[in-house]
Amino acid sequence: MAKNKFSPLDQGLPITTVQNVQNILAYNPATTEGFSEGIAEFRPAHPRHQQQQAFMATQRSPGGMYHSRPPSHMFSPHQVQQPFIRHSPSSFGYSNGRQFPSPSVPSMHGTSLSTWNNPLALGSGAPLSSPMTTLASQFSDLQLGSQIATLESPIRPLASPLVTMSSPLIQSPLELHGSSLSFTAPLGEESEPILLPPTAPASQPNPPITSDSTAVAVRRFEPPLRPDIGHSGRPISLRANHFQVKIPSIELFHYDVAIIPEKCPRRVNREVVEEVVKKYSHYFGGQKPVFDGRKNLYSKRPLPIGRERVEVEVSINGDNAGKQDRLFKVSIKHVAKVNLGYLEQALDGRIQVPFEAIQALDVIMRHLPSQKYAPVGRSFFAPPDHQDVHPLGGGREVWFGFHQSIRPTQWKMMMNIDVSATAFYKHQSVLDFLAEVLDLQSINDQTRPLSDSQRVKFSREIKGLKVEVTHTGRIRRKYRIQDVTRRPATAQTFPMQLSPDSPETVDCSVVQYFKEKHKIKLLFPHLPCLQVGKLEKHTYLPLEVCVLVPGQRCTKKLSDIQTSHMIHATARNAPDREFEINKIIEKANFNEDPFVREFGISVDSKMVMITGRVLPPPKLQYGGLTRVQAEPRQGQWDMRSKHFYQGIEIHSWAICVFAQQRQCKEEQLRQFIFNLRKISRDAGMSIRNDPMYCRYASNIDQVEPLLKHIKNTYPTVQLIMIVLPGKTPIYAEVKRVGDTLLGVATQCVQTKNINKISIQTISNLCLKINVKLGGINSIIVPEMKPSFLRTEPVIFFGADVTHPAAGDDKKPSIAAVVGSIDGHPSRYSASVRIQQHRQEIIQDLTSMVRELLIAFYKNTRGFKPTRIIFYRDGVSEGQFQMVLHSELQSIMQACMELERDYQPGITFIVVQKRHHTRLFCADRRDQVGRSGNIPAGTTVDVGITHPSEFDFYLCSHAGIQGTSRPSHYHVLWDDNNFTADELQSLTYQLCHTYVRCTRSVSIPAPAYYAHLVAFRARYHLMDREERSTDGSGTSGSDDYKVSSPQSMAQAIKVHDVISKVMYFA
């Protein structure tokens, strides 16, 4: 907009809609000068329609560019304009997927006038009662075109504004639409959303806004309703591990329980409440109340305590033999009634799912299992039988159990039951634990004091665990380990009081103390001690008098070998897993659970039957002269007789071998190079010459100088191939130097693949090398893509946040976002940030999205996306509202920072892999492969999905080992009004565009790439000490050197040259 024309920004006013500008003019005619000329700038047709015309007129190059002169309204990547004045809502058609009544027709729900506004400064729509003209007449006055003005336009109006702000010149009533409120509250060890029924619409006036005050009403974002049920694909009969739960329409009574002393384990709290129910039976009248182990107690009938808080005292047996009973004070107070009848309305889609009813059901169903088993999250575990022990190494073993959760689905409540397994520490002596950690055959092999590296390794593993002592007879006290001493027991001293009445102390060694006090001569005085309790008390225990307390779950990261053992121990093919789940249901016998029966609840013993669909796979287009198309079968295809869609020619490359020459002989290396050049040529990626440089190296300190020497000597080098002896810290250093310092592509290969040449392995290397150098392996056949992908520029985003290993409380989280930069889509650019420890919300999403939008604009030579499709990985259900509210606004803000009238349609989809829903073929003839899994492309959007919101399950990959886990997709926002078939087919197609293999993968490629980017950034952040311990399976948080945010941000910043290609492939 020209500077001499009217702009609310120039007047110091908040951003407003055109509609509110009309109000400004009505109330203050003095502002009309120059405004009519300014409005003329908004007269072009709908931006998406105009972009479609330009897009369809272009010719796509093999690289996915759009060649033509871009329309005049496209933004410049080098120019950031101010947030912009907006049209009325239906001119851009932004909607969250719900149909709203026409704003020109009075409605009991009030007006739906709204706009896709700047989340930081937004205009408010006027209510129907104000002296405003209808939306259609406003369009007519502004001459925005009949296509936009007609209410029959296929583009729906916006649902409601992000944030409403009254204009300083307008003080008309603002109608706040009723919407469901949401906040989080603790449930067990997790946080879940609390969804309350919608409130009735309420009207209240807007307060005037002055220069010193801002009145903002923030609205809640609501996920879209399910648009329809999908029909594409062939039907398939399935069973899901969901069991129907029948619930009476009764009221429950919710009580708050406070226990003093506080912060006791749940197990202790349950014992306390159980004792209260027994001792004060007159309060409970023979009822069987249920308790969650923290604060929530539910009963079927009201307790005779009214609404007053009642306090009682009970005592329970001490933890240790010979210890006196512990006294507890317990107070109980009525909180609310919980109406289970609301669930029926929620399952019909009439109201939001009442969280308080779901929580009550969950507590009822978990009450008895929590007393019988070891609860971990939503799962229950039991110690393994002696005949069924699965050791993992390092003092850990596998415990098997089951997962249990209550879920609302279409028309009925379901209980999700699944097999579960996790790692626990063995119940054994600390000496045996030390031997396992250090890989000793016997503790007797350790005849010397521990070296520094041994002590650090042992300390990392045992710190935080509980031990009980064996030298005090029947009183076996328990302690939590704080540290491992640096000195052995012979040299470790502590200040010992000469007498109880004397403050004088004398230094006494641990060996001497145990010999004099307990008459014990230590057998391993050369080993260190455990420091327990409070550090200032100097309590040291020799290893040989300590035993690990049973039932301690391992929260530390498993090593690669331990992970391999875990997979081997827990992998079950689909029929076997189905059989085990049915055994769990039979053993649990919920219908005989006295607490479940108390509340009149029953559980079906058979898995629910559902009808799914197997979607047809897309065809893949390859290049070369033949331009062959590949058709996936059972989720895979091969590249034989096919060329990359766009292959790269390699003229300059080098090889560095970080292995001993006897491990990787020169003759074997020459043979590998010959085969690599041959197979790459057959694939359409021609390696023109032998490597210009080849050298053997030995250790990590040589990585940086060697790679710098290659880059300086051969400035045009395209690729450096690194040969490694196996999993080694050198890998992280190679990626740090290549990605962040030199900007040169690196490809690592293990010596075993050099010595034993496999065509499949070399083909996979070619897939990765081609895209790292800017090539395109394959694309979806254009005719099979959705119509809008052929007529509009669309950008696909993938986002993920990775957190440090469990137990690490220092390292930052890493947020990664990738965005497509061509029209296929096949090529992606990445943006990565470090952020606060364990922060799930992507804090700098606005600038990250802005970077990627500009990258799309540059690579497509002047096209800006008309649609944004955003796949967000790693979000739990309890975080939906928080993530949506923050990240959707960030995406919108990024668009508005680029251009004032840039409003692409946004679809925000959460991808979930960490769930326990499994699908099994009802007909054995439908089973695929040796594992008997469901076919790739199996989709379910009925029976086990959300009662009203837009979600579905899609198993896009072919299960090779174990039971396939379908990915769960939940649409949190949809401006683009996708049908179920459109979004499911699009998602399935994206699972075939992953560049590192010729298989469909379990989640869409952009979401997968975001995970790879974050994982690569974790390597970039490692310092030298961490790289030296990489692969040990420990978190390393204790020795982590805290760096400044600026230095960490610089450490993960990739070189400008390599940022233009998929370096993370």
PDB file of N, CA, C and O in Angstrom, residues 11 32 40 71 91 161 232 263 402 405 504 546 574 681 751 841 849 877 893 916 959 1029 1036 1049:
ATOM      1  N   GLN A  11      -1.819   5.244  11.429  1.00  0.00           N
ATOM      2  CA  GLN A  11      -2.527   6.024  12.431  1.00  0.00           C
ATOM      3  C   GLN A  11      -2.279   5.511  13.857  1.00  0.00           C
ATOM      4  O   GLN A  11      -2.869   6.009  14.796  1.00  0.00           O
ATOM      5  N   THR A  32     -11.778   9.323   5.853  1.00  0.00           N
ATOM      6  CA  THR A  32     -12.057   8.754   4.526  1.00  0.00           C
ATOM      7  C   THR A  32     -11.099   9.242   3.457  1.00  0.00           C
ATOM      8  O   THR A  32     -11.006   8.642   2.400  1.00  0.00           O
ATOM      9  N   ALA A  40      -8.642  -0.057  -3.491  1.00  0.00           N
ATOM     10  CA  ALA A  40      -8.530  -0.610  -4.844  1.00  0.00           C
ATOM     11  C   ALA A  40      -7.438  -1.663  -4.934  1.00  0.00           C
ATOM     12  O   ALA A  40      -7.479  -2.535  -5.784  1.00  0.00           O
ATOM     13  N   PRO A  71       2.639 -14.045 -10.691  1.00  0.00           N
ATOM     14  CA  PRO A  71       1.660 -12.976 -10.563  1.00  0.00           C
ATOM     15  C   PRO A  71       2.194 -11.837  -9.717  1.00  0.00           C
ATOM     16  O   PRO A  71       3.062 -12.023  -8.869  1.00  0.00           O
ATOM     17  N   SER A  91     -13.935 -14.156   1.651  1.00  0.00           N
ATOM     18  CA  SER A  91     -13.135 -13.853   0.476  1.00  0.00           C
ATOM     19  C   SER A  91     -11.915 -14.748   0.399  1.00  0.00           C
ATOM     20  O   SER A  91     -11.358 -14.959  -0.661  1.00  0.00           O
ATOM     21  N   PRO A 161     -12.660 -15.844  14.920  1.00  0.00           N
ATOM     22  CA  PRO A 161     -11.330 -15.238  14.910  1.00  0.00           C
ATOM     23  C   PRO A 161     -10.411 -15.897  15.919  1.00  0.00           C
ATOM     24  O   PRO A 161     -10.840 -16.479  16.893  1.00  0.00           O
ATOM     25  N   SER A 232     -12.828 -45.049  -0.317  1.00  0.00           N
ATOM     26  CA  SER A 232     -11.837 -45.513  -1.283  1.00  0.00           C
ATOM     27  C   SER A 232     -11.177 -46.800  -0.789  1.00  0.00           C
ATOM     28  O   SER A 232     -10.969 -46.993   0.406  1.00  0.00           O
ATOM     29  N   LYS A 263       3.601 -36.675  49.447  1.00  0.00           N
ATOM     30  CA  LYS A 263       4.601 -37.192  48.500  1.00  0.00           C
ATOM     31  C   LYS A 263       5.038 -38.620  48.816  1.00  0.00           C
ATOM     32  O   LYS A 263       6.182 -39.001  48.581  1.00  0.00           O
ATOM     33  N   PHE A 402       0.767 -55.654  30.655  1.00  0.00           N
ATOM     34  CA  PHE A 402      -0.272 -55.251  29.707  1.00  0.00           C
ATOM     35  C   PHE A 402      -0.622 -53.781  29.886  1.00  0.00           C
ATOM     36  O   PHE A 402      -0.506 -53.224  30.979  1.00  0.00           O
ATOM     37  N   SER A 405      -6.330 -48.881  28.886  1.00  0.00           N
ATOM     38  CA  SER A 405      -6.835 -47.505  28.894  1.00  0.00           C
ATOM     39  C   SER A 405      -8.274 -47.478  28.389  1.00  0.00           C
ATOM     40  O   SER A 405      -8.672 -48.312  27.573  1.00  0.00           O
ATOM     41  N   GLU A 504      32.934 -33.769  69.209  1.00  0.00           N
ATOM     42  CA  GLU A 504      34.218 -34.048  68.602  1.00  0.00           C
ATOM     43  C   GLU A 504      34.100 -35.249  67.652  1.00  0.00           C
ATOM     44  O   GLU A 504      33.386 -36.216  67.932  1.00  0.00           O
ATOM     45  N   CYS A 546      25.125 -54.350  49.970  1.00  0.00           N
ATOM     46  CA  CYS A 546      23.953 -53.737  49.335  1.00  0.00           C
ATOM     47  C   CYS A 546      23.348 -54.662  48.291  1.00  0.00           C
ATOM     48  O   CYS A 546      24.058 -55.348  47.552  1.00  0.00           O
ATOM     49  N   ALA A 574       1.589 -61.158  14.350  1.00  0.00           N
ATOM     50  CA  ALA A 574       0.240 -60.666  14.635  1.00  0.00           C
ATOM     51  C   ALA A 574      -0.668 -61.731  15.253  1.00  0.00           C
ATOM     52  O   ALA A 574      -1.333 -61.456  16.267  1.00  0.00           O
ATOM     53  N   ARG A 681      25.700 -45.974 -12.060  1.00  0.00           N
ATOM     54  CA  ARG A 681      25.466 -45.669 -13.475  1.00  0.00           C
ATOM     55  C   ARG A 681      24.153 -46.314 -13.956  1.00  0.00           C
ATOM     56  O   ARG A 681      23.365 -45.694 -14.659  1.00  0.00           O
ATOM     57  N   THR A 751      32.785 -51.042   7.250  1.00  0.00           N
ATOM     58  CA  THR A 751      33.761 -51.927   6.597  1.00  0.00           C
ATOM     59  C   THR A 751      33.141 -53.266   6.208  1.00  0.00           C
ATOM     60  O   THR A 751      33.534 -53.860   5.198  1.00  0.00           O
ATOM     61  N   ILE A 841       6.267 -27.611  22.816  1.00  0.00           N
ATOM     62  CA  ILE A 841       5.851 -26.572  21.871  1.00  0.00           C
ATOM     63  C   ILE A 841       7.077 -26.057  21.123  1.00  0.00           C
ATOM     64  O   ILE A 841       8.108 -25.776  21.733  1.00  0.00           O
ATOM     65  N   VAL A 849       9.011 -21.528   9.932  1.00  0.00           N
ATOM     66  CA  VAL A 849       8.057 -21.632   8.814  1.00  0.00           C
ATOM     67  C   VAL A 849       8.341 -20.551   7.788  1.00  0.00           C
ATOM     68  O   VAL A 849       8.279 -20.786   6.569  1.00  0.00           O
ATOM     69  N   GLU A 877      -2.202 -36.853  23.195  1.00  0.00           N
ATOM     70  CA  GLU A 877      -3.554 -36.301  23.197  1.00  0.00           C
ATOM     71  C   GLU A 877      -3.710 -35.185  24.217  1.00  0.00           C
ATOM     72  O   GLU A 877      -4.434 -34.221  23.988  1.00  0.00           O
ATOM     73  N   GLN A 893       1.206 -16.403  11.694  1.00  0.00           N
ATOM     74  CA  GLN A 893       2.031 -15.211  11.848  1.00  0.00           C
ATOM     75  C   GLN A 893       3.165 -15.199  10.829  1.00  0.00           C
ATOM     76  O   GLN A 893       3.524 -14.148  10.280  1.00  0.00           O
ATOM     77  N   HIS A 916      -1.383 -47.845  21.514  1.00  0.00           N
ATOM     78  CA  HIS A 916      -1.458 -49.299  21.697  1.00  0.00           C
ATOM     79  C   HIS A 916      -2.579 -49.933  20.892  1.00  0.00           C
ATOM     80  O   HIS A 916      -2.971 -51.070  21.199  1.00  0.00           O
ATOM     81  N   GLY A 959       4.541 -54.842   7.501  1.00  0.00           N
ATOM     82  CA  GLY A 959       5.257 -55.292   8.684  1.00  0.00           C
ATOM     83  C   GLY A 959       6.181 -56.448   8.361  1.00  0.00           C
ATOM     84  O   GLY A 959       5.756 -57.446   7.769  1.00  0.00           O
ATOM     85  N   THR A1029      31.911 -41.323  24.247  1.00  0.00           N
ATOM     86  CA  THR A1029      31.071 -42.303  24.926  1.00  0.00           C
ATOM     87  C   THR A1029      29.834 -42.624  24.137  1.00  0.00           C
ATOM     88  O   THR A1029      28.953 -43.305  24.613  1.00  0.00           O
ATOM     89  N   GLY A1036      24.682 -39.563  29.831  1.00  0.00           N
ATOM     90  CA  GLY A1036      25.819 -38.653  29.926  1.00  0.00           C
ATOM     91  C   GLY A1036      25.469 -37.299  30.487  1.00  0.00           C
ATOM     92  O   GLY A1036      26.231 -36.361  30.367  1.00  0.00           O
ATOM     93  N   ALA A1049      23.078 -22.846  19.443  1.00  0.00           N
ATOM     94  CA  ALA A1049      22.403 -22.497  18.191  1.00  0.00           C
ATOM     95  C   ALA A1049      23.390 -22.476  17.034  1.00  0.00           C
ATOM     96  O   ALA A1049      23.082 -22.905  15.914  1.00  0.00           O
TER      97      ALA A1049
END
